[in-house]
């Protein structure tokens, strides 16, 4: 394998060591190395995040349920201000099923964003499109449009993560995601179902906190 | 596209004139949540203009009404299966659009979960209108007609997908059919003939489990025993629910306005009611049928068939198909296109 470029694309910037207690911020970003691993190019890595909830010692101290659509290839973005002395937070990957049946919506949920399936009602919660290279150097594209809210194939997932005082980055580790064996078996998934649920399980596991 | 219209007809309506949706007395409560999309005359008129405007399709050749014609109770009779842009034929028959406020899921397989988002499907389907939402919204914003219509409906000229979708839904919600002879009998305004009465008894015995009155559907998904058409290989509801039990199940369609809405079934395979009854009237049951309501088979004598058809014809509502507020809204002075 020949690597023309070896660039580490940390899509978040180096953090300045400031600790402004009252306004610690939660950011979101994707992490991947283009060219170094099996990832040649990431075209799209977009996710719906909703139901942000902050906790202190198990008690809810802040909530923001409004869904956000985040295009992670655009770089690091702010998610929310962290309430002071929060020690954990949780979020949902996707849109609650109670919202999915509400009809025409606006803002982040406007179908103009292209994250609403038109042939079958429901939101795509993750669009991941990339060009990868396998061990033999063969190029292949993966296209994942992942969603589905109806049982038994509800693909909406949540995660609970601990945070320390200070700014925090919620990182989606795409390298790890692309290294999963599942990728080679399911390069194209664009409808709800079993595969979409397994991919959702993989995606939610690749979110972690870096501080 | 310059389409000169009798704009006065549409625009004069004042913003906010509420439209009272009235539930026919013998109907249940509608399932549509009107509080999230309160009807008004101006919004309904906007929706009607959109429904009839071929600006919606990518090459401006097809409107919703091309496949859903008022004279066919908003079904499509020229073609067994839908006919979209560039003569592309889809895989299903366009259903009649009637009493949609009572319907929980849409499409033969229930793929669409809310009337508001229904329009997105044909709009973007390559065999139907082949368009995309952003392109369409840009076109509407540039048109000579729509900014004014959105203004009278919503109080400003901003054209968003939510307003677009909800307006078309508003027009479709007004398509209430409740003035057939059957309805007038229910309101004690008239009586069935002897033949119709016999047909009604047969209907209640054999058909009402699925085609439940007064809407003539329970809106469930069922297999009524139609043999699979191998060219289309349409397995119905299972494609959406992914539940193997739903293989070959389709939405139970309403039986209102059958005189106008032929051909019948999801693929439009039958053109006459006699063919439909021939399909159902299999003593001992149709081999493919698993549904309990049909499994033991239906016996209908020739006389029974005539009686049953006489009853089905009492479900035709001519005041619906000739309702002037459902028809083509534009009065074209000129058909000049740039």
Coordinates of C-alpha atoms in Angstrom, one line a residue:
Chain A
X1 CA 0.0 0.0 0.0
X2 CA 1.2 3.4 -0.9
X3 CA 0.2 6.4 1.2
X4 CA 0.7 9.6 -0.6
X5 CA -0.4 11.7 2.3
X6 CA -0.3 11.0 6.0
X7 CA -2.4 13.6 7.6
X8 CA -4.0 13.4 11.0
X9 CA -7.4 15.2 10.6
X10 CA -8.4 15.9 14.1
X11 CA -11.5 17.8 13.4
X12 CA -11.3 19.5 16.7
X13 CA -8.7 22.2 17.5
X14 CA -6.1 21.8 20.2
X15 CA -7.8 22.9 23.4
X16 CA -6.5 26.0 25.2
X17 CA -6.2 25.2 28.9
X18 CA -8.8 27.6 30.1
X19 CA -11.2 26.6 32.8
X20 CA -14.0 29.1 32.8
X21 CA -16.1 27.4 35.4
X22 CA -19.5 28.9 34.6
X23 CA -19.2 28.4 30.8
X24 CA -17.6 25.0 30.2
X25 CA -18.8 23.9 26.8
X26 CA -19.6 20.6 25.3
X27 CA -18.4 20.3 21.7
X28 CA -18.9 17.5 19.1
X29 CA -16.4 16.4 16.5
X30 CA -15.4 13.4 14.4
X31 CA -12.0 11.8 14.6
X32 CA -10.4 10.0 11.7
X33 CA -7.0 9.7 9.9
X34 CA -7.4 10.1 6.2
X35 CA -4.7 8.2 4.3
X36 CA -3.1 6.5 7.3
X37 CA -5.4 3.7 7.9
X38 CA -8.0 2.2 5.6
X39 CA -9.9 5.5 5.3
X40 CA -9.2 7.4 2.1
X41 CA -11.8 10.0 2.3
X42 CA -14.9 10.9 4.4
X43 CA -17.6 12.6 2.4
X44 CA -20.2 12.8 5.0
X45 CA -20.5 12.1 8.7
X46 CA -23.7 13.7 9.9
X47 CA -25.8 12.8 12.9
X48 CA -29.0 13.9 14.7
X49 CA -28.3 14.4 18.4
X50 CA -31.3 15.0 20.7
X51 CA -32.3 14.8 24.4
X52 CA -29.0 16.2 25.8
X53 CA -29.3 15.7 29.6
X54 CA -26.7 16.7 32.2
X55 CA -26.4 15.0 35.6
X56 CA -24.8 15.6 38.9
X57 CA -24.6 12.6 41.2
X58 CA -27.4 10.9 39.3
X59 CA -29.8 13.9 39.4
X60 CA -30.8 15.8 36.2
X61 CA -29.5 19.3 36.4
X62 CA -30.0 20.4 32.8
X63 CA -31.9 19.3 29.7
X64 CA -32.1 20.2 26.0
X65 CA -34.4 17.9 24.1
X66 CA -34.4 19.8 20.8
X67 CA -32.8 17.7 18.1
X68 CA -29.7 19.1 16.3
X69 CA -28.4 18.0 12.9
X70 CA -24.6 18.1 13.0
X71 CA -22.4 17.7 10.0
X72 CA -19.2 16.5 11.5
X73 CA -17.0 16.8 8.4
X74 CA -17.5 20.6 8.8
X75 CA -15.3 20.5 11.9
X76 CA -15.9 20.9 15.6
X77 CA -19.2 22.3 16.7
X78 CA -20.6 23.5 20.0
X79 CA -23.3 21.3 21.4
X80 CA -24.2 23.0 24.7
X81 CA -23.0 24.9 27.7
X82 CA -22.2 22.4 30.5
X83 CA -24.1 23.2 33.7
X84 CA -21.7 23.8 36.5
X85 CA -20.5 20.7 38.4
X86 CA -22.1 18.3 35.9
X87 CA -20.4 14.9 36.2
X88 CA -22.2 13.1 33.4
X89 CA -24.4 13.6 30.4
X90 CA -26.5 11.5 28.1
X91 CA -27.8 12.0 24.6
X92 CA -29.9 10.3 22.0
X93 CA -28.6 9.4 18.6
X94 CA -31.7 10.0 16.5
X95 CA -35.2 11.4 16.8
X96 CA -37.8 10.1 19.3
X97 CA -40.5 8.0 17.7
X98 CA -43.1 10.4 19.2
X99 CA -41.7 13.1 17.0
X100 CA -41.3 10.9 13.9
X101 CA -45.1 10.5 13.6
X102 CA -45.8 14.3 13.9
X103 CA -45.9 15.1 10.1
X104 CA -44.2 18.1 8.5
X105 CA -41.7 19.8 10.9
X106 CA -39.4 22.7 10.5
X107 CA -35.9 23.8 11.8
X108 CA -33.5 20.9 12.3
X109 CA -36.3 18.5 11.4
X110 CA -37.2 20.1 8.1
X111 CA -37.1 17.5 5.3
X112 CA -35.2 20.0 3.1
X113 CA -32.0 18.8 4.9
X114 CA -32.3 15.5 3.1
X115 CA -32.5 13.4 6.3
X116 CA -36.1 12.4 5.9
X117 CA -36.9 9.3 3.9
X118 CA -39.6 10.2 1.4
X119 CA -40.6 6.6 0.4
X120 CA -41.1 5.5 4.0
X121 CA -41.7 8.0 6.7
X122 CA -38.9 8.5 9.2
X123 CA -35.6 10.3 9.8
X124 CA -32.2 9.1 9.0
X125 CA -30.2 9.7 12.1
X126 CA -26.7 9.0 10.7
X127 CA -25.4 9.6 7.2
X128 CA -21.9 8.2 6.8
X129 CA -20.3 8.2 3.4
X130 CA -16.7 7.4 2.8
X131 CA -14.1 5.9 0.6
X132 CA -12.1 3.1 2.2
X133 CA -9.3 0.8 1.2
X134 CA -9.2 -2.8 2.2
X135 CA -6.2 -4.9 3.2
X136 CA -5.5 -5.7 -0.5
X137 CA -5.6 -2.1 -1.4
X138 CA -9.0 -2.3 -3.1
X139 CA -11.0 0.8 -2.9
X140 CA -14.6 0.7 -1.8
X141 CA -17.3 3.1 -0.9
X142 CA -19.5 2.9 2.1
X143 CA -22.8 4.6 2.1
X144 CA -24.8 4.4 5.3
X145 CA -28.1 6.1 5.7
X146 CA -29.1 4.8 9.1
X147 CA -32.5 5.2 10.7
X148 CA -35.8 3.5 11.5
X149 CA -38.0 4.0 14.5
X150 CA -40.6 1.2 14.4
X151 CA -40.2 -1.9 16.5
X152 CA -38.6 -4.3 16.3
X153 CA -36.1 -2.3 14.2
X154 CA -35.9 0.9 16.2
X155 CA -32.4 2.2 15.5
X156 CA -32.5 5.1 18.0
X157 CA -29.7 4.7 20.6
X158 CA -28.6 6.6 23.7
X159 CA -25.4 6.9 25.5
X160 CA -24.4 8.1 29.0
X161 CA -20.9 9.4 29.5
X162 CA -18.9 10.9 32.4
X163 CA -17.4 14.3 32.2
X164 CA -14.8 16.2 34.3
X165 CA -14.9 19.9 35.0
X166 CA -13.7 21.9 32.0
X167 CA -14.6 21.9 28.3
X168 CA -15.5 18.5 26.9
X169 CA -15.4 17.0 23.4
X170 CA -17.9 14.4 22.3
X171 CA -15.9 12.5 19.7
X172 CA -17.2 10.1 17.1
X173 CA -14.3 7.8 16.3
X174 CA -14.8 7.0 12.7
X175 CA -11.5 5.1 12.4
X176 CA -12.8 2.5 14.9
X177 CA -16.1 2.4 13.1
X178 CA -14.6 1.8 9.7
X179 CA -12.3 -0.9 11.1
X180 CA -15.2 -2.9 12.3
X181 CA -15.7 -6.2 10.4
X182 CA -19.3 -5.2 9.9
X183 CA -18.3 -2.5 7.4
X184 CA -16.9 -4.9 4.8
X185 CA -20.1 -7.0 5.0
X186 CA -22.5 -4.1 4.9
X187 CA -21.0 -1.3 2.8
X188 CA -24.4 0.0 1.7
X189 CA -27.3 0.3 4.1
X190 CA -29.9 2.8 3.3
X191 CA -33.1 1.5 4.9
X192 CA -34.4 0.6 8.3
X193 CA -34.0 -3.0 9.5
X194 CA -31.6 -5.4 11.2
X195 CA -28.4 -4.1 9.6
X196 CA -29.4 -0.5 10.4
X197 CA -29.8 -1.5 14.0
X198 CA -26.5 -3.3 14.2
X199 CA -24.8 -0.2 12.7
X200 CA -26.5 2.0 15.2
X201 CA -25.1 -0.2 18.0
X202 CA -21.6 0.3 16.4
X203 CA -22.0 4.1 16.0
X204 CA -23.2 4.8 19.5
X205 CA -20.3 2.8 20.9
X206 CA -17.8 5.0 19.1
X207 CA -18.8 8.1 20.9
X208 CA -16.5 9.0 23.7
X209 CA -15.5 12.0 25.8
X210 CA -12.1 13.6 25.4
X211 CA -11.1 16.4 27.7
Chain B
X1 CA -43.8 29.2 -16.5
X2 CA -46.4 32.0 -16.7
X3 CA -49.7 30.7 -15.8
X4 CA -52.2 33.5 -15.7
X5 CA -54.9 32.7 -13.4
X6 CA -58.1 34.2 -12.1
X7 CA -56.0 35.0 -9.1
X8 CA -58.8 36.9 -7.5
X9 CA -60.6 33.7 -6.9
X10 CA -57.8 32.4 -4.8
X11 CA -56.2 35.5 -3.3
X12 CA -59.2 37.5 -2.2
X13 CA -59.8 35.0 0.6
X14 CA -58.6 36.7 3.8
X15 CA -55.9 35.1 5.9
X16 CA -57.3 33.3 8.9
X17 CA -60.8 32.7 7.8
X18 CA -61.2 29.5 9.6
X19 CA -62.7 26.5 7.9
X20 CA -65.0 24.4 10.0
X21 CA -64.2 20.7 9.5
X22 CA -67.5 19.0 10.2
X23 CA -67.5 15.3 11.1
X24 CA -70.5 13.5 9.5
X25 CA -72.7 12.4 12.3
X26 CA -72.4 8.7 11.6
X27 CA -68.6 8.9 11.3
X28 CA -66.2 8.3 14.2
X29 CA -63.7 11.0 15.4
X30 CA -61.0 11.7 12.8
X31 CA -57.5 10.6 13.6
X32 CA -55.8 13.7 12.0
X33 CA -54.7 16.1 14.7
X34 CA -56.3 19.4 13.4
X35 CA -54.9 21.4 16.3
X36 CA -51.4 21.1 14.8
X37 CA -52.6 22.2 11.4
X38 CA -55.7 24.3 11.9
X39 CA -57.7 24.6 8.6
X40 CA -58.4 27.9 7.0
X41 CA -60.0 28.8 3.7
X42 CA -56.8 30.4 2.4
X43 CA -54.6 27.5 3.3
X44 CA -57.0 25.0 1.7
X45 CA -57.0 27.1 -1.5
X46 CA -53.3 27.2 -1.5
X47 CA -53.2 23.4 -1.1
X48 CA -55.7 23.0 -3.9
X49 CA -53.6 25.2 -6.3
X50 CA -50.5 23.2 -5.4
X51 CA -52.4 19.9 -5.9
X52 CA -53.4 20.9 -9.4
X53 CA -50.1 22.6 -10.5
X54 CA -47.6 20.7 -12.6
X55 CA -44.9 23.0 -11.3
X56 CA -44.5 20.2 -8.8
X57 CA -42.9 17.8 -11.2
X58 CA -39.3 18.2 -12.4
X59 CA -40.3 18.8 -16.1
X60 CA -43.6 20.6 -15.2
X61 CA -45.6 17.8 -16.9
X62 CA -47.4 16.1 -14.0
X63 CA -49.5 17.4 -11.0
X64 CA -51.0 15.4 -8.2
X65 CA -54.2 15.6 -10.1
X66 CA -52.7 13.8 -13.1
X67 CA -52.9 10.6 -11.0
X68 CA -55.6 11.6 -8.6
X69 CA -58.5 13.0 -10.7
X70 CA -61.6 14.4 -9.0
X71 CA -63.9 12.6 -11.5
X72 CA -62.4 9.3 -10.4
X73 CA -62.8 10.2 -6.7
X74 CA -59.1 11.2 -6.9
X75 CA -58.0 7.8 -8.2
X76 CA -56.6 7.2 -11.7
X77 CA -58.6 5.3 -14.2
X78 CA -56.7 5.6 -17.5
X79 CA -53.9 3.4 -16.2
X80 CA -54.0 0.3 -14.0
X81 CA -50.7 1.5 -12.5
X82 CA -49.6 5.1 -12.0
X83 CA -48.3 7.1 -14.9
X84 CA -45.7 9.7 -14.0
X85 CA -43.2 11.9 -15.8
X86 CA -41.8 10.7 -19.1
X87 CA -44.5 8.1 -19.2
X88 CA -42.9 6.1 -16.5
X89 CA -45.2 3.5 -15.0
X90 CA -45.1 2.8 -11.3
X91 CA -45.9 -0.5 -9.7
X92 CA -49.2 0.4 -8.0
X93 CA -52.6 1.8 -8.7
X94 CA -53.3 5.2 -7.4
X95 CA -55.9 4.9 -4.6
X96 CA -59.0 7.1 -4.3
X97 CA -58.4 10.0 -1.9
X98 CA -61.4 10.0 0.3
X99 CA -61.9 10.6 4.0
X100 CA -58.2 10.8 4.6
X101 CA -58.7 12.5 8.0
X102 CA -59.8 9.1 9.3
X103 CA -56.9 7.2 7.9
X104 CA -53.9 6.4 10.2
X105 CA -51.4 5.2 7.6
X106 CA -51.1 5.9 3.9
X107 CA -50.0 4.0 0.7
X108 CA -51.0 0.4 0.0
X109 CA -48.2 -0.8 2.4
X110 CA -48.6 2.0 5.0
X111 CA -45.2 3.4 4.2
X112 CA -46.3 7.0 5.1
X113 CA -47.2 7.7 8.7
X114 CA -48.8 11.1 8.4
X115 CA -50.9 12.9 5.8
X116 CA -48.6 16.0 6.0
X117 CA -45.6 14.1 4.7
X118 CA -47.5 12.1 2.0
X119 CA -46.6 14.6 -0.8
X120 CA -42.9 14.1 -0.3
X121 CA -43.2 10.6 -1.8
X122 CA -44.6 11.3 -5.3
X123 CA -42.6 14.6 -5.4
X124 CA -39.3 12.9 -5.2
X125 CA -40.1 9.5 -6.7
X126 CA -38.2 9.1 -10.0
X127 CA -41.2 7.5 -11.7
X128 CA -43.7 10.0 -10.5
X129 CA -42.7 13.7 -10.3
X130 CA -38.9 13.2 -10.1
X131 CA -38.4 16.5 -8.3
X132 CA -36.6 17.5 -5.1
X133 CA -37.9 19.6 -2.3
X134 CA -35.3 22.4 -2.5
X135 CA -35.7 22.8 -6.2
X136 CA -39.5 23.0 -5.9
X137 CA -39.4 25.5 -3.0
X138 CA -37.1 27.7 -5.1
X139 CA -39.5 27.5 -8.0
X140 CA -42.5 28.4 -5.9
X141 CA -40.6 31.4 -4.5
X142 CA -39.9 32.6 -8.0
X143 CA -43.4 32.0 -9.3
X144 CA -45.8 34.9 -10.0
X145 CA -48.5 33.2 -8.1
X146 CA -47.3 31.5 -5.0
X147 CA -45.8 34.3 -2.8
X148 CA -49.2 35.9 -2.8
X149 CA -51.0 32.7 -2.0
X150 CA -48.6 31.9 0.8
X151 CA -49.1 35.5 2.0
X152 CA -52.8 35.2 2.2
X153 CA -52.6 31.8 3.8
X154 CA -49.9 32.5 6.4
X155 CA -49.6 36.3 6.7
X156 CA -46.2 36.5 5.0
X157 CA -44.7 35.4 1.7
X158 CA -42.2 33.0 3.2
X159 CA -42.4 29.6 1.5
X160 CA -41.2 26.7 3.6
X161 CA -41.5 23.0 3.2
X162 CA -43.7 22.8 6.3
X163 CA -46.2 25.4 4.9
X164 CA -46.1 23.7 1.5
X165 CA -46.8 20.2 2.9
X166 CA -49.4 21.3 5.4
X167 CA -51.3 23.2 2.8
X168 CA -51.6 20.3 0.5
X169 CA -52.6 18.2 3.5
X170 CA -55.3 20.7 4.3
X171 CA -56.8 20.4 0.8
X172 CA -56.8 16.6 1.0
X173 CA -58.5 16.8 4.5
X174 CA -61.5 18.5 2.9
X175 CA -62.0 15.6 0.6
X176 CA -64.8 14.1 2.7
X177 CA -67.3 11.9 1.0
X178 CA -70.4 11.3 3.1
X179 CA -73.3 11.9 0.8
X180 CA -73.9 8.6 -0.9
X181 CA -77.2 6.9 -0.8
X182 CA -75.8 4.8 2.0
X183 CA -75.1 7.9 4.0
X184 CA -78.6 9.3 3.3
X185 CA -80.1 6.1 4.5
X186 CA -78.0 6.4 7.7
X187 CA -79.4 9.9 8.1
X188 CA -82.9 8.5 7.5
X189 CA -83.4 10.7 4.5
X190 CA -84.1 7.8 2.2
X191 CA -84.4 4.0 2.3
X192 CA -82.7 1.1 0.5
X193 CA -84.5 -0.9 -2.2
X194 CA -85.2 -4.5 -1.4
X195 CA -82.3 -5.6 -3.5
X196 CA -79.9 -3.1 -1.8
X197 CA -81.1 -4.3 1.6
X198 CA -80.3 -7.9 0.7
X199 CA -76.9 -6.8 -0.6
X200 CA -76.3 -4.9 2.7
X201 CA -76.9 -8.0 4.7
X202 CA -74.5 -10.0 2.5
X203 CA -72.0 -7.2 2.9
X204 CA -72.3 -7.2 6.7
X205 CA -71.9 -11.0 6.7
X206 CA -68.9 -11.3 4.3
X207 CA -67.1 -8.0 3.9
X208 CA -67.6 -5.7 6.9
X209 CA -64.9 -7.3 9.0
X210 CA -62.3 -5.6 6.9
X211 CA -64.2 -3.0 4.9
X212 CA -65.8 -1.7 8.0
X213 CA -68.6 0.8 7.7
X214 CA -69.1 3.8 7.7
X215 CA -65.6 4.4 6.2
X216 CA -65.6 1.0 4.6
X217 CA -62.1 0.2 5.8
X218 CA -60.7 -0.7 9.2
X219 CA -57.3 0.6 7.7
X220 CA -55.6 -2.6 8.7
X221 CA -53.3 -4.6 6.4
X222 CA -54.7 -7.9 5.1
X223 CA -54.1 -10.5 2.6
X224 CA -57.4 -10.9 0.6
X225 CA -56.0 -13.8 -1.4
X226 CA -55.0 -12.1 -4.6
X227 CA -52.4 -14.3 -6.4
X228 CA -49.0 -12.6 -6.7
X229 CA -48.3 -10.8 -10.0
X230 CA -44.8 -12.2 -10.8
X231 CA -44.0 -9.2 -13.0
X232 CA -44.4 -6.8 -10.1
X233 CA -43.4 -9.1 -7.3
X234 CA -45.0 -6.7 -4.8
X235 CA -45.0 -8.2 -1.3
X236 CA -46.9 -5.3 0.3
X237 CA -46.7 -4.4 3.9
X238 CA -43.7 -6.6 4.8
X239 CA -41.4 -4.2 2.9
X240 CA -42.2 -1.6 5.5
X241 CA -42.9 -3.5 8.7
X242 CA -40.2 -6.2 7.9
X243 CA -42.5 -8.6 9.7
X244 CA -42.8 -11.8 7.7
X245 CA -46.4 -12.2 8.7
X246 CA -47.1 -9.1 6.6
X247 CA -46.1 -10.7 3.3
X248 CA -48.7 -10.0 0.7
X249 CA -50.8 -7.9 3.1
X250 CA -52.1 -4.6 1.7
X251 CA -54.1 -1.8 3.2
X252 CA -57.8 -2.5 3.1
X253 CA -59.1 0.1 0.7
X254 CA -62.4 2.0 1.2
X255 CA -65.3 0.8 -0.9
X256 CA -66.8 4.3 -1.3
X257 CA -67.0 5.7 -4.9
X258 CA -66.1 2.4 -6.6
X259 CA -68.1 3.5 -9.6
X260 CA -65.5 6.2 -10.2
X261 CA -62.3 4.7 -8.9
X262 CA -61.7 1.6 -11.0
X263 CA -59.5 -0.3 -11.7
X264 CA -59.4 -2.1 -8.4
X265 CA -56.7 -3.6 -6.1
X266 CA -53.2 -2.4 -5.4
X267 CA -52.1 -3.2 -9.0
X268 CA -55.4 -2.3 -10.7
X269 CA -55.8 -5.8 -11.9
X270 CA -59.7 -5.8 -12.0
X271 CA -61.8 -3.3 -13.9
X272 CA -65.2 -4.5 -12.9
X273 CA -66.9 -5.3 -9.6
X274 CA -68.1 -8.6 -11.1
X275 CA -64.4 -9.6 -11.4
X276 CA -63.9 -8.6 -7.7
X277 CA -66.8 -10.7 -6.6
X278 CA -65.6 -13.6 -8.7
X279 CA -62.3 -13.4 -6.8
X280 CA -64.0 -13.4 -3.4
X281 CA -66.8 -15.9 -4.0
X282 CA -64.8 -19.1 -3.7
X283 CA -66.6 -21.6 -1.6
X284 CA -64.1 -23.4 0.6
X285 CA -61.7 -20.5 0.5
X286 CA -59.1 -19.2 -1.8
X287 CA -56.0 -21.3 -1.5
X288 CA -53.7 -18.4 -0.8
X289 CA -55.8 -16.8 1.9
X290 CA -54.7 -17.0 5.5
X291 CA -57.0 -14.2 6.9
X292 CA -59.6 -15.7 9.3
X293 CA -62.3 -13.4 7.8
X294 CA -61.9 -15.2 4.4
X295 CA -60.3 -18.5 5.2
X296 CA -63.5 -20.5 5.2
X297 CA -64.5 -19.1 1.9
X298 CA -67.5 -17.2 0.7
X299 CA -70.4 -18.6 -1.2
X300 CA -72.4 -16.1 -3.3
X301 CA -75.1 -17.2 -5.8
X302 CA -75.5 -15.2 -8.9
X303 CA -78.4 -13.4 -7.3
X304 CA -76.3 -12.6 -4.2
X305 CA -73.7 -11.1 -6.4
X306 CA -76.2 -8.8 -8.1
X307 CA -77.6 -7.8 -4.7
X308 CA -74.1 -7.2 -3.3
X309 CA -73.2 -5.0 -6.3
X310 CA -76.4 -3.1 -5.9
X311 CA -75.4 -2.3 -2.3
X312 CA -71.9 -1.4 -3.3
X313 CA -73.3 1.1 -5.8
X314 CA -75.1 2.9 -2.9
X315 CA -71.7 4.0 -1.7
X316 CA -71.2 6.2 -4.8
X317 CA -71.3 9.9 -3.9
X318 CA -71.8 11.9 -7.1
X319 CA -71.9 15.2 -5.1
X320 CA -68.2 14.4 -4.1
X321 CA -66.9 14.0 -7.7
X322 CA -68.8 17.0 -8.9
X323 CA -68.0 19.2 -5.9
X324 CA -66.9 22.5 -7.5
X325 CA -64.5 23.2 -4.6
X326 CA -62.5 20.1 -5.3
X327 CA -61.9 20.7 -9.0
X328 CA -59.3 22.5 -11.1
X329 CA -58.7 25.9 -9.5
X330 CA -57.0 27.8 -12.3
X331 CA -58.8 29.8 -15.0
X332 CA -56.3 30.0 -17.7
X333 CA -56.3 33.2 -19.8
X334 CA -53.2 32.2 -21.6
X335 CA -51.2 29.1 -21.9
X336 CA -48.1 30.9 -23.1
X337 CA -45.0 29.5 -21.5
X338 CA -41.6 31.3 -21.6

